[in-house]
């Protein structure tokens, strides 16, 4: 018999890839900030583009998983949770990865040579959010009887609140800087990076909220 597709395993795999991508970005941001603080070193936006091409493989892998989910849905008569919930969870997980995938390309497009301390702080919070989401996805198959899923979901929400606080102050500081023709593209670029990072954290929270909705509907 053909092995039945496991939607929960697919969610776990995408969330695991999200962590991997977030950690790659954090490593790049921390290195970039280190170079920024060394007057004898210089960062190239070409390096951001090269790193993007490497990291983009993770996004491609997640696209394949999403395709597998849709293919399975078209074939399965019975699913472990409602089809609409599976589609929504799949789409939001894809959003997390897509937003993270675009970060390095945004640096290249906006010609941003250096990130800010706030960008690094935001990126660390993204890692927290993706790790919390992964833990929730691992536990999600047990949603009907789980005694810990709720606390795992709360960790995702906590990361989102932390991200909001960093984002608000970071955006204020970014656009409060003196602007002139030499740094306006950098300011807009940093704003774009922060916005994408905040959006990825929000997507993590949306997924956690959807999980809560599934629990409520099935109890």
Short mmCIF file of C-alpha atoms in Angstrom, two decimals:
data_model
loop_
_atom_site.label_atom_id
_atom_site.label_comp_id
_atom_site.label_asym_id
_atom_site.label_seq_id
_atom_site.Cartn_x
_atom_site.Cartn_y
_atom_site.Cartn_z
CA UNK A 1 0.00 0.00 0.00
CA UNK A 2 1.07 3.55 -0.69
CA UNK A 3 2.21 5.30 2.48
CA UNK A 4 -0.22 8.00 3.59
CA UNK A 5 1.14 11.53 3.48
CA UNK A 6 1.85 12.98 6.93
CA UNK A 7 0.82 16.64 7.02
CA UNK A 8 2.15 17.14 10.54
CA UNK A 9 5.61 15.92 9.51
CA UNK A 10 5.51 18.38 6.60
CA UNK A 11 4.76 21.26 8.98
CA UNK A 12 7.66 20.20 11.21
CA UNK A 13 10.02 20.04 8.23
CA UNK A 14 9.15 23.55 7.04
CA UNK A 15 9.47 25.00 10.54
CA UNK A 16 12.84 23.27 10.89
CA UNK A 17 13.97 24.89 7.63
CA UNK A 18 12.77 28.25 8.93
CA UNK A 19 15.08 27.89 11.94
CA UNK A 20 17.99 26.99 9.69
CA UNK A 21 17.39 30.02 7.48
CA UNK A 22 16.95 32.34 10.48
CA UNK A 23 20.24 31.14 11.97
CA UNK A 24 22.06 31.65 8.67
CA UNK A 25 20.78 35.24 8.61
CA UNK A 26 21.70 35.83 12.24
CA UNK A 27 25.22 34.59 11.61
CA UNK A 28 25.51 36.87 8.59
CA UNK A 29 24.13 39.88 10.49
CA UNK A 30 26.47 39.37 13.43
CA UNK A 31 29.47 39.05 11.12
CA UNK A 32 28.36 42.12 9.17
CA UNK A 33 28.06 44.15 12.37
CA UNK A 34 31.50 42.97 13.46
CA UNK A 35 32.98 44.20 10.17
CA UNK A 36 31.11 47.50 10.52
CA UNK A 37 32.82 48.18 13.84
CA UNK A 38 36.29 47.48 12.45
CA UNK A 39 37.66 50.54 10.57
CA UNK A 40 40.09 48.35 8.65
CA UNK A 41 37.41 46.10 7.13
CA UNK A 42 34.68 46.68 4.57
CA UNK A 43 31.52 44.73 3.74
CA UNK A 44 30.37 44.24 0.16
CA UNK A 45 26.73 44.01 -0.89
CA UNK A 46 27.89 41.47 -3.47
CA UNK A 47 28.60 39.15 -0.57
CA UNK A 48 24.98 39.53 0.56
CA UNK A 49 23.84 38.52 -2.91
CA UNK A 50 26.16 35.49 -2.95
CA UNK A 51 24.96 34.40 0.49
CA UNK A 52 21.37 34.82 -0.70
CA UNK A 53 21.93 32.43 -3.58
CA UNK A 54 23.15 29.81 -1.09
CA UNK A 55 20.35 30.35 1.43
CA UNK A 56 17.69 30.42 -1.30
CA UNK A 57 18.03 26.63 -1.61
CA UNK A 58 16.18 26.35 1.69
CA UNK A 59 13.25 28.34 0.34
CA UNK A 60 13.15 26.12 -2.74
CA UNK A 61 12.99 23.05 -0.52
CA UNK A 62 10.07 24.53 1.40
CA UNK A 63 8.26 25.26 -1.86
CA UNK A 64 8.57 21.57 -2.72
CA UNK A 65 7.08 20.60 0.64
CA UNK A 66 4.18 22.99 0.11
CA UNK A 67 3.61 21.46 -3.32
CA UNK A 68 3.60 17.99 -1.73
CA UNK A 69 0.99 19.15 0.79
CA UNK A 70 -1.34 20.45 -1.94
CA UNK A 71 -0.83 17.29 -4.04
CA UNK A 72 -1.72 15.12 -1.03
CA UNK A 73 -4.80 17.23 -0.27
CA UNK A 74 -6.07 16.72 -3.80
CA UNK A 75 -5.75 12.96 -3.39
CA UNK A 76 -6.82 12.40 0.23
CA UNK A 77 -10.47 11.89 1.04
CA UNK A 78 -9.90 12.06 4.79
CA UNK A 79 -7.45 14.46 6.45
CA UNK A 80 -6.36 14.68 10.13
CA UNK A 81 -7.64 18.25 10.43
CA UNK A 82 -9.84 20.37 8.16
CA UNK A 83 -8.49 21.04 4.68
CA UNK A 84 -8.85 24.79 5.15
CA UNK A 85 -6.66 24.61 8.25
CA UNK A 86 -4.01 22.58 6.45
CA UNK A 87 -3.94 25.10 3.59
CA UNK A 88 -3.79 28.07 5.97
CA UNK A 89 -0.98 26.55 8.05
CA UNK A 90 0.94 25.66 4.89
CA UNK A 91 0.57 29.17 3.48
CA UNK A 92 1.66 30.89 6.69
CA UNK A 93 4.66 28.60 7.11
CA UNK A 94 5.60 29.47 3.55
CA UNK A 95 5.26 33.18 4.40
CA UNK A 96 7.76 32.84 7.25
CA UNK A 97 10.35 31.30 4.96
CA UNK A 98 9.63 33.67 2.05
CA UNK A 99 10.08 36.77 4.22
CA UNK A 100 13.37 35.48 5.62
CA UNK A 101 14.51 34.40 2.18
CA UNK A 102 14.11 37.96 0.88
CA UNK A 103 16.27 39.62 3.54
CA UNK A 104 19.69 39.28 1.94
CA UNK A 105 18.32 40.19 -1.47
CA UNK A 106 16.83 43.35 0.06
CA UNK A 107 20.29 44.27 1.35
CA UNK A 108 21.63 43.90 -2.17
CA UNK A 109 18.76 45.72 -3.90
CA UNK A 110 18.84 48.67 -1.47
CA UNK A 111 22.65 48.67 -1.44
CA UNK A 112 22.76 48.25 2.35
CA UNK A 113 26.37 47.54 3.30
CA UNK A 114 25.81 47.30 7.05
CA UNK A 115 22.97 46.26 9.33
CA UNK A 116 22.25 47.98 12.64
CA UNK A 117 22.36 46.66 16.20
CA UNK A 118 18.56 46.67 16.14
CA UNK A 119 18.56 44.46 13.04
CA UNK A 120 20.68 41.92 14.92
CA UNK A 121 18.36 42.12 17.95
CA UNK A 122 15.37 41.62 15.69
CA UNK A 123 17.06 38.68 13.98
CA UNK A 124 17.73 37.02 17.33
CA UNK A 125 14.04 37.36 18.14
CA UNK A 126 13.17 35.78 14.79
CA UNK A 127 15.32 32.79 15.75
CA UNK A 128 13.44 32.56 19.06
CA UNK A 129 10.10 32.70 17.25
CA UNK A 130 11.03 30.01 14.72
CA UNK A 131 12.44 27.74 17.45
CA UNK A 132 9.26 28.14 19.50
CA UNK A 133 7.17 27.48 16.40
CA UNK A 134 9.14 24.33 15.63
CA UNK A 135 8.52 22.99 19.15
CA UNK A 136 4.80 23.72 18.73
CA UNK A 137 4.74 21.95 15.34
CA UNK A 138 6.43 18.88 16.83
CA UNK A 139 3.76 18.70 19.54
CA UNK A 140 0.86 19.64 17.25
CA UNK A 141 -0.06 16.05 16.21
CA UNK A 142 -1.03 15.48 19.86
CA UNK A 143 -3.31 18.54 19.93
CA UNK A 144 -6.34 16.61 21.20
CA UNK A 145 -4.62 15.41 24.38
CA UNK A 146 -1.48 17.51 24.71
CA UNK A 147 -0.84 19.18 28.04
CA UNK A 148 2.09 21.26 26.79
CA UNK A 149 0.96 22.58 23.39
CA UNK A 150 -0.63 25.65 24.93
CA UNK A 151 2.59 26.64 26.74
CA UNK A 152 4.57 26.15 23.52
CA UNK A 153 2.15 28.41 21.66
CA UNK A 154 2.55 31.04 24.39
CA UNK A 155 6.32 31.05 23.71
CA UNK A 156 5.61 31.98 20.10
CA UNK A 157 3.35 34.80 21.30
CA UNK A 158 6.03 35.99 23.72
CA UNK A 159 8.57 36.18 20.88
CA UNK A 160 6.08 38.21 18.82
CA UNK A 161 5.61 40.71 21.66
CA UNK A 162 9.37 41.02 22.08
CA UNK A 163 9.71 41.57 18.32
CA UNK A 164 7.06 44.30 18.35
CA UNK A 165 8.91 46.27 21.02
CA UNK A 166 12.22 46.05 19.17
CA UNK A 167 10.58 46.87 15.83
CA UNK A 168 8.83 50.04 17.02
CA UNK A 169 11.96 51.54 18.58
CA UNK A 170 14.19 50.39 15.73
CA UNK A 171 11.96 51.96 13.08
CA UNK A 172 11.76 55.19 15.05
CA UNK A 173 15.53 55.36 15.42
CA UNK A 174 16.05 54.50 11.75
CA UNK A 175 13.82 57.23 10.40
CA UNK A 176 14.93 59.76 13.01
CA UNK A 177 18.42 59.84 11.55
CA UNK A 178 19.53 62.85 9.56
CA UNK A 179 18.82 62.14 5.92
CA UNK A 180 20.75 63.29 2.90
CA UNK A 181 21.41 62.02 -0.60
CA UNK A 182 24.21 59.78 0.64
CA UNK A 183 22.28 57.69 3.14
CA UNK A 184 18.59 57.81 2.18
CA UNK A 185 18.75 54.46 0.35
CA UNK A 186 20.40 52.88 3.41
CA UNK A 187 17.66 54.21 5.70
CA UNK A 188 14.92 52.91 3.40
CA UNK A 189 16.78 49.61 3.07
CA UNK A 190 17.13 49.13 6.83
CA UNK A 191 13.44 49.94 7.20
CA UNK A 192 12.65 47.28 4.61
CA UNK A 193 14.77 44.69 6.44
CA UNK A 194 13.11 45.43 9.78
CA UNK A 195 9.65 45.27 8.22
CA UNK A 196 10.32 41.86 6.65
CA UNK A 197 11.70 40.52 9.93
CA UNK A 198 8.69 41.80 11.85
CA UNK A 199 6.38 40.22 9.28
CA UNK A 200 8.08 36.84 9.62
CA UNK A 201 7.61 36.93 13.39
CA UNK A 202 3.95 37.88 12.93
CA UNK A 203 3.52 34.92 10.59
CA UNK A 204 4.88 32.65 13.33
CA UNK A 205 2.24 34.02 15.69
CA UNK A 206 -0.49 33.57 13.07
CA UNK A 207 0.45 29.90 12.79
CA UNK A 208 0.32 29.53 16.57
CA UNK A 209 -3.12 31.17 16.59
CA UNK A 210 -4.29 28.74 13.89
CA UNK A 211 -3.11 25.83 16.01
CA UNK A 212 -5.17 27.19 18.89
CA UNK A 213 -8.17 27.38 16.57
CA UNK A 214 -7.72 23.74 15.56
CA UNK A 215 -7.61 22.71 19.22
CA UNK A 216 -10.82 24.63 19.98
CA UNK A 217 -12.66 23.16 16.98
CA UNK A 218 -11.72 19.61 17.87
CA UNK A 219 -12.47 19.65 21.61
#
